[in-house]
Short mmCIF file of C-alpha atoms in Angstrom, two decimals:
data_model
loop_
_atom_site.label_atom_id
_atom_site.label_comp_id
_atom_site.label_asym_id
_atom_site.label_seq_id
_atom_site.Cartn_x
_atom_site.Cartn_y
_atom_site.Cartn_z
CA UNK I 1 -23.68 -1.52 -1.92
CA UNK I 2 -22.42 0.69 -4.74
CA UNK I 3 -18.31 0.59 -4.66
CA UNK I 4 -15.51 1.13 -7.01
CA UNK I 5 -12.26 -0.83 -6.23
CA UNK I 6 -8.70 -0.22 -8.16
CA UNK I 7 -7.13 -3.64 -7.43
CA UNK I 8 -3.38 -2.03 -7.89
CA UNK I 9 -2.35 0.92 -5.57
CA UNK I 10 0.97 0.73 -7.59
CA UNK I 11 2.10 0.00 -11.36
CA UNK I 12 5.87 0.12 -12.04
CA UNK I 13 6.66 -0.58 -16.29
CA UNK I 14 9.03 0.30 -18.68
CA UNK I 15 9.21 2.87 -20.97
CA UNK I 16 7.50 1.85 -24.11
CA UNK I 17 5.94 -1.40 -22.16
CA UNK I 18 1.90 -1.66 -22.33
CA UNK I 19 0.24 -1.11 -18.87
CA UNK I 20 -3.29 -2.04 -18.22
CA UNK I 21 -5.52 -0.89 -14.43
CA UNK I 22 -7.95 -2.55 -13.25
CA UNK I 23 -10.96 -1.14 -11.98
CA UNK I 24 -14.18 -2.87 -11.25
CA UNK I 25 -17.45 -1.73 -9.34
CA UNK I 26 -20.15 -3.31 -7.52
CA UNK I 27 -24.03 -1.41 -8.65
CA UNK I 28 -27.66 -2.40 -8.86
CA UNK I 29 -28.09 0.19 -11.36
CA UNK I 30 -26.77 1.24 -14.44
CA UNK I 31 -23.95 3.38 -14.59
CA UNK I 32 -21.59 6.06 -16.32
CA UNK I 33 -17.95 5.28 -15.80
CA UNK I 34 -14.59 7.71 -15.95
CA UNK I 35 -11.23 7.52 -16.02
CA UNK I 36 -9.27 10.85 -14.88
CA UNK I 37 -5.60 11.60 -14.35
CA UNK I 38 -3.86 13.53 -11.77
CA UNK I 39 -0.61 14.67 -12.54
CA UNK I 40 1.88 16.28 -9.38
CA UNK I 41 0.47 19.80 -7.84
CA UNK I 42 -2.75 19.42 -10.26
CA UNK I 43 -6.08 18.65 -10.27
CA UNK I 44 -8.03 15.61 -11.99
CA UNK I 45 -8.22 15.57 -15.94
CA UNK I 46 -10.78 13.39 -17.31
CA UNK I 47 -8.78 10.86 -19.58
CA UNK I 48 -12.26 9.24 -21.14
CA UNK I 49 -15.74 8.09 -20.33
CA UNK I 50 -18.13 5.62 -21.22
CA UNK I 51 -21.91 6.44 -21.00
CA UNK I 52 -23.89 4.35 -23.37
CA UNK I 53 -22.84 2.55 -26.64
CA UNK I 54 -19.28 1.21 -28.02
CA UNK I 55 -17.94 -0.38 -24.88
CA UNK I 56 -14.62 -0.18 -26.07
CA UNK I 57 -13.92 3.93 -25.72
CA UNK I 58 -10.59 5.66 -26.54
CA UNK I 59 -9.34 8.73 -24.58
CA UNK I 60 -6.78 11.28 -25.26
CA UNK I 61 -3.13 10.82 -24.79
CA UNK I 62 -3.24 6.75 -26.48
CA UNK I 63 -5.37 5.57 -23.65
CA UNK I 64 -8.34 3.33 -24.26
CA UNK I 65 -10.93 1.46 -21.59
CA UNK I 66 -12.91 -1.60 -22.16
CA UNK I 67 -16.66 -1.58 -20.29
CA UNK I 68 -17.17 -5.31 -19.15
CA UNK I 69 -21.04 -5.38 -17.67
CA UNK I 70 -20.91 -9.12 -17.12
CA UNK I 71 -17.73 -8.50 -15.09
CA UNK I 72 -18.26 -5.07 -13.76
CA UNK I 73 -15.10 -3.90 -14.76
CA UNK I 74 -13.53 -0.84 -17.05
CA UNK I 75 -9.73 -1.74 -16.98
CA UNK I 76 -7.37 1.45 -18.72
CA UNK I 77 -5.01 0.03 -21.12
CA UNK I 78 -2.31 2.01 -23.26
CA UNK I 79 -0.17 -0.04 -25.46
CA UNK I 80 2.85 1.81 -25.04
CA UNK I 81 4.14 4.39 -21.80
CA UNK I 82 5.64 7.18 -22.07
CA UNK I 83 7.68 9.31 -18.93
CA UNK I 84 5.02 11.43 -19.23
CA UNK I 85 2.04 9.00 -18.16
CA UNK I 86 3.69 8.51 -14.76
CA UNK I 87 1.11 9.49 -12.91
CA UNK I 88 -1.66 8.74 -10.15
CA UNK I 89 -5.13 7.39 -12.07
CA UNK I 90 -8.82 7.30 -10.90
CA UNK I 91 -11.35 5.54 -11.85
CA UNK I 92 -15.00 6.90 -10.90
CA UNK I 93 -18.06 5.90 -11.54
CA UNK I 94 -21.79 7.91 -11.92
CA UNK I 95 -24.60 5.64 -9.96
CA UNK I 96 -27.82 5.97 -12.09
CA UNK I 97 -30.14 8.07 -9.87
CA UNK I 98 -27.50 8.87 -7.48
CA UNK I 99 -27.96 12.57 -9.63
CA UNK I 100 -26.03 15.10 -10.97
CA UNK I 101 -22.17 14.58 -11.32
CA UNK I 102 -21.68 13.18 -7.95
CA UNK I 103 -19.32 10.45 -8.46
CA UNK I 104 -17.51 7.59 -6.40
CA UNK I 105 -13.77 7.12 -7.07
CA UNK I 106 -11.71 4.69 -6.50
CA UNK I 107 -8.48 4.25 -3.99
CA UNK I 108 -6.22 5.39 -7.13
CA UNK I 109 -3.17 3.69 -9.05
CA UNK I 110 -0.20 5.30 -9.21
CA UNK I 111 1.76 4.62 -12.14
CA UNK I 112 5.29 5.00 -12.43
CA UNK I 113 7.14 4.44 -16.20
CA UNK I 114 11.00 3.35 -15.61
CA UNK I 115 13.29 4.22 -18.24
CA UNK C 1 -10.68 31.10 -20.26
CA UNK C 2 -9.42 30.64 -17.02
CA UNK C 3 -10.63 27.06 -15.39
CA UNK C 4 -11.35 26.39 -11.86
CA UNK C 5 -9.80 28.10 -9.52
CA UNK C 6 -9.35 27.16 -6.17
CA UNK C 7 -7.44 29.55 -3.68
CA UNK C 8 -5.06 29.44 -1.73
CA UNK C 9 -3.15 26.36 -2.64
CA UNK C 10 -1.91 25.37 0.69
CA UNK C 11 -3.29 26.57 3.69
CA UNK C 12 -1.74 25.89 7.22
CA UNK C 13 -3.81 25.69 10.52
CA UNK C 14 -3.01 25.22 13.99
CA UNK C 15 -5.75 22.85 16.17
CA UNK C 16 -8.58 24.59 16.73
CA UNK C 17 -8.67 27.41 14.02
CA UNK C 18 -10.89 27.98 11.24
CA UNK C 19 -10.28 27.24 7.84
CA UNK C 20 -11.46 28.88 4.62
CA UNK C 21 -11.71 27.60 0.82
CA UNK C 22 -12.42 29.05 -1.90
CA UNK C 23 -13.91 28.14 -5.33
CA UNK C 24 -14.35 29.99 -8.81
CA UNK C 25 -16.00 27.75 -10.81
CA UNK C 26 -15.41 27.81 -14.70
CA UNK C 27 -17.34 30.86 -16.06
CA UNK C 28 -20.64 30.04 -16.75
CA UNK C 29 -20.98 27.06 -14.69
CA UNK C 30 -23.59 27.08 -12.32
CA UNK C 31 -23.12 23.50 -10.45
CA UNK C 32 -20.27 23.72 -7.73
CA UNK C 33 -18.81 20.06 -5.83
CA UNK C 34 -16.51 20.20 -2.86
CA UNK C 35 -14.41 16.31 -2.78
CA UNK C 36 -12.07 15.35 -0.14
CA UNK C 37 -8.91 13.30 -0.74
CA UNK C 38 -7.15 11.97 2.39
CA UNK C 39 -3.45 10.60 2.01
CA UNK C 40 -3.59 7.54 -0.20
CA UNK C 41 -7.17 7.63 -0.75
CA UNK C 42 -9.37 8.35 -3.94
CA UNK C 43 -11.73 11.50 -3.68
CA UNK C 44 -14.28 11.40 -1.72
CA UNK C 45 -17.72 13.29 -2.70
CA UNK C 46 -18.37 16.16 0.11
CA UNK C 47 -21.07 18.37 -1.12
CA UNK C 48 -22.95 19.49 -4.63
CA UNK C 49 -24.36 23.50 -4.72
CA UNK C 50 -26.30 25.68 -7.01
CA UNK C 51 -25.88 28.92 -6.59
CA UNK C 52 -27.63 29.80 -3.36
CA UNK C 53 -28.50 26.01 -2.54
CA UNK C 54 -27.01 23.61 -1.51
CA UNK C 55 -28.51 20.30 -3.59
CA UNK C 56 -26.79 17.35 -1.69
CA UNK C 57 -24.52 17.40 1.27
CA UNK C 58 -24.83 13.78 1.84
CA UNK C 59 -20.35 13.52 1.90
CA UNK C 60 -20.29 16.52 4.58
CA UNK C 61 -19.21 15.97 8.06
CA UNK C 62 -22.08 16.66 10.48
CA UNK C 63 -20.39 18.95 12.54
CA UNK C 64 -17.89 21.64 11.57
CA UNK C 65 -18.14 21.62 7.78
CA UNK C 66 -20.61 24.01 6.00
CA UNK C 67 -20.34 25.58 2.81
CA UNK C 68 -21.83 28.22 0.56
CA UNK C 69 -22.33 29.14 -3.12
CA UNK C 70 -23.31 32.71 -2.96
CA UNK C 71 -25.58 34.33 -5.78
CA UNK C 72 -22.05 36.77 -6.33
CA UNK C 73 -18.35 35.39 -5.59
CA UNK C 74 -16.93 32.26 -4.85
CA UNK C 75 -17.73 29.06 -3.55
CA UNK C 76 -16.62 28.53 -0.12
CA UNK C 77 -15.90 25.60 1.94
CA UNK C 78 -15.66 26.49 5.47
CA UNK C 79 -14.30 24.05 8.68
CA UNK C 80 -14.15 25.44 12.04
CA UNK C 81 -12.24 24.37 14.90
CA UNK C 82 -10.03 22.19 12.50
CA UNK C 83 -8.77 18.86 13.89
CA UNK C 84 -5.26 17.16 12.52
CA UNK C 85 -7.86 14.72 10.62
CA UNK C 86 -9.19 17.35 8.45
CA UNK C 87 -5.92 17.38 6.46
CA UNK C 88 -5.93 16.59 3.09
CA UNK C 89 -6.10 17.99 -0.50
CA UNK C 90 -9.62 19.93 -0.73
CA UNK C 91 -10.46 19.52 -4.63
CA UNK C 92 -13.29 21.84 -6.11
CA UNK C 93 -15.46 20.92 -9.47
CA UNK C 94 -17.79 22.83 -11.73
CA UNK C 95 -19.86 21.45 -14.49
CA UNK C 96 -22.34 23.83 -16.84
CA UNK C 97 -25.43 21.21 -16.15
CA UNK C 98 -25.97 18.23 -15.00
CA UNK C 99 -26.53 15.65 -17.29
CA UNK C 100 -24.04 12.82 -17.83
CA UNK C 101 -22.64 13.36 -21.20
CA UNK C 102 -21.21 17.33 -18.90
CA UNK C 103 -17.91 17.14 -18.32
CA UNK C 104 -16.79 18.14 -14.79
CA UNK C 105 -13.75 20.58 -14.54
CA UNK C 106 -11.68 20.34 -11.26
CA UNK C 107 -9.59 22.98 -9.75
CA UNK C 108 -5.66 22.34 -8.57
CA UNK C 109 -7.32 21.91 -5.04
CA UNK C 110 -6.19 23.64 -1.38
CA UNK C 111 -3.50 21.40 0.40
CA UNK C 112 -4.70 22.12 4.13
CA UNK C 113 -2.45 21.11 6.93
CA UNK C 114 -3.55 20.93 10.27
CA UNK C 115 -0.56 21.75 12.65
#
């Protein structure tokens, strides 16, 4: 069965603290993998992507995501929050031959940055 | 270069009524998705149109849910006889083709309440 699981339905850090999110899927096929934000009252914001190449890939605002075939995973890290990350994060991922952009999200981890 | 834009942004309905969604797509984009997100869920995939055809509405309810992406106007997500289970945040994506190195643009989404 083709799934995507966040582990962490919550994330509470410090301002200036490094956060990392788990995500990790279960495929038979290869796959394209996303990481999008949602901020209050808006719609999803693609944060970065892996497709083929450099596992490690580095989105905008600091964030970066580590693909990890042997343990189906592509966990978000950041070094250091800001207030302004706090904010609910998906990770989705493209089945090979499932076609176009159709993709399967996971639950969601909403991350809150403390002062 | 307006982005998508889904109207209206909340949308009320009592048991029973019909409710209506609509979708511009970025300009130029000729792939429309519908996705779902229930309360404390991740999005879940509803429907993928070209303009006249629907592609794949493998994520659509079987009954009650139909939607259209007309040669001229908006994309429309329609649900009849709306149950208190159809509420949740109705998110709308467009994407200029389909391969996986597009990026797909989402829309604030309709908040529908079901009274």
């Amino acid at each position: 069965a083709q799934s995507v699981t966040q582990l962490d339905s919550q994330v509470p850090v410090f301002e200036e603290a490094p956060v990392e999110l788990r995500c990790n899927y279960s495929s038979s096929v290869s796959v394209y993998l996303f990481w999008y934000v949602q901020y209050p009252n808006q719609g999803l914001q693609l944060l970065l992507k892996y497709l083929s190449g450099s596992t490690l890939v580095k989105g905008i605002n600091g964030f970066e995501a580590e693909f990890n075939k042997s343990q189906t995973s592509f966990h978000l890290r950041k070094p250091s929050v800001h207030i302004s990350d706090t904010a609910e994060y998906f990770c989705a991922v493209r089945f090979n031959g499932q076609g176009a952009q159709k993709l399967v999200f996971g639950q969601g981890t909403r991350l809150t940055i403390n002062p | 270069n307006a982005g998508v834009m889904q109207n209206p942004r909340h949308l009320v309905r009592r048991r029973g009524q019909e409710a209506r969604l609509r979708c511009s797509p970025v300009k130029g984009h000729s792939h429309v998705y519908w996705y779902r997100q229930l309360p404390e869920e991740g999005l879940k995939f509803m429907v993928y149109l070209q303009k006249e055809n629907i592609i794949d509405e493998s994520g659509m309810p079987k009954e009650r849910f139909s939607a259209e992406f007309p040669k001229e106007g908006p994309s429309i997500l329609r649900i009849q006889q709306v149950v208190r289970g159809d509420s949740a945040a109705y998110f709308c994506a467009s994407s200029p083709g389909t391969g996986a190195n597009e990026k797909l643009f989402f829309g604030s989404g309709t908040q529908l309440s079901v009274l």
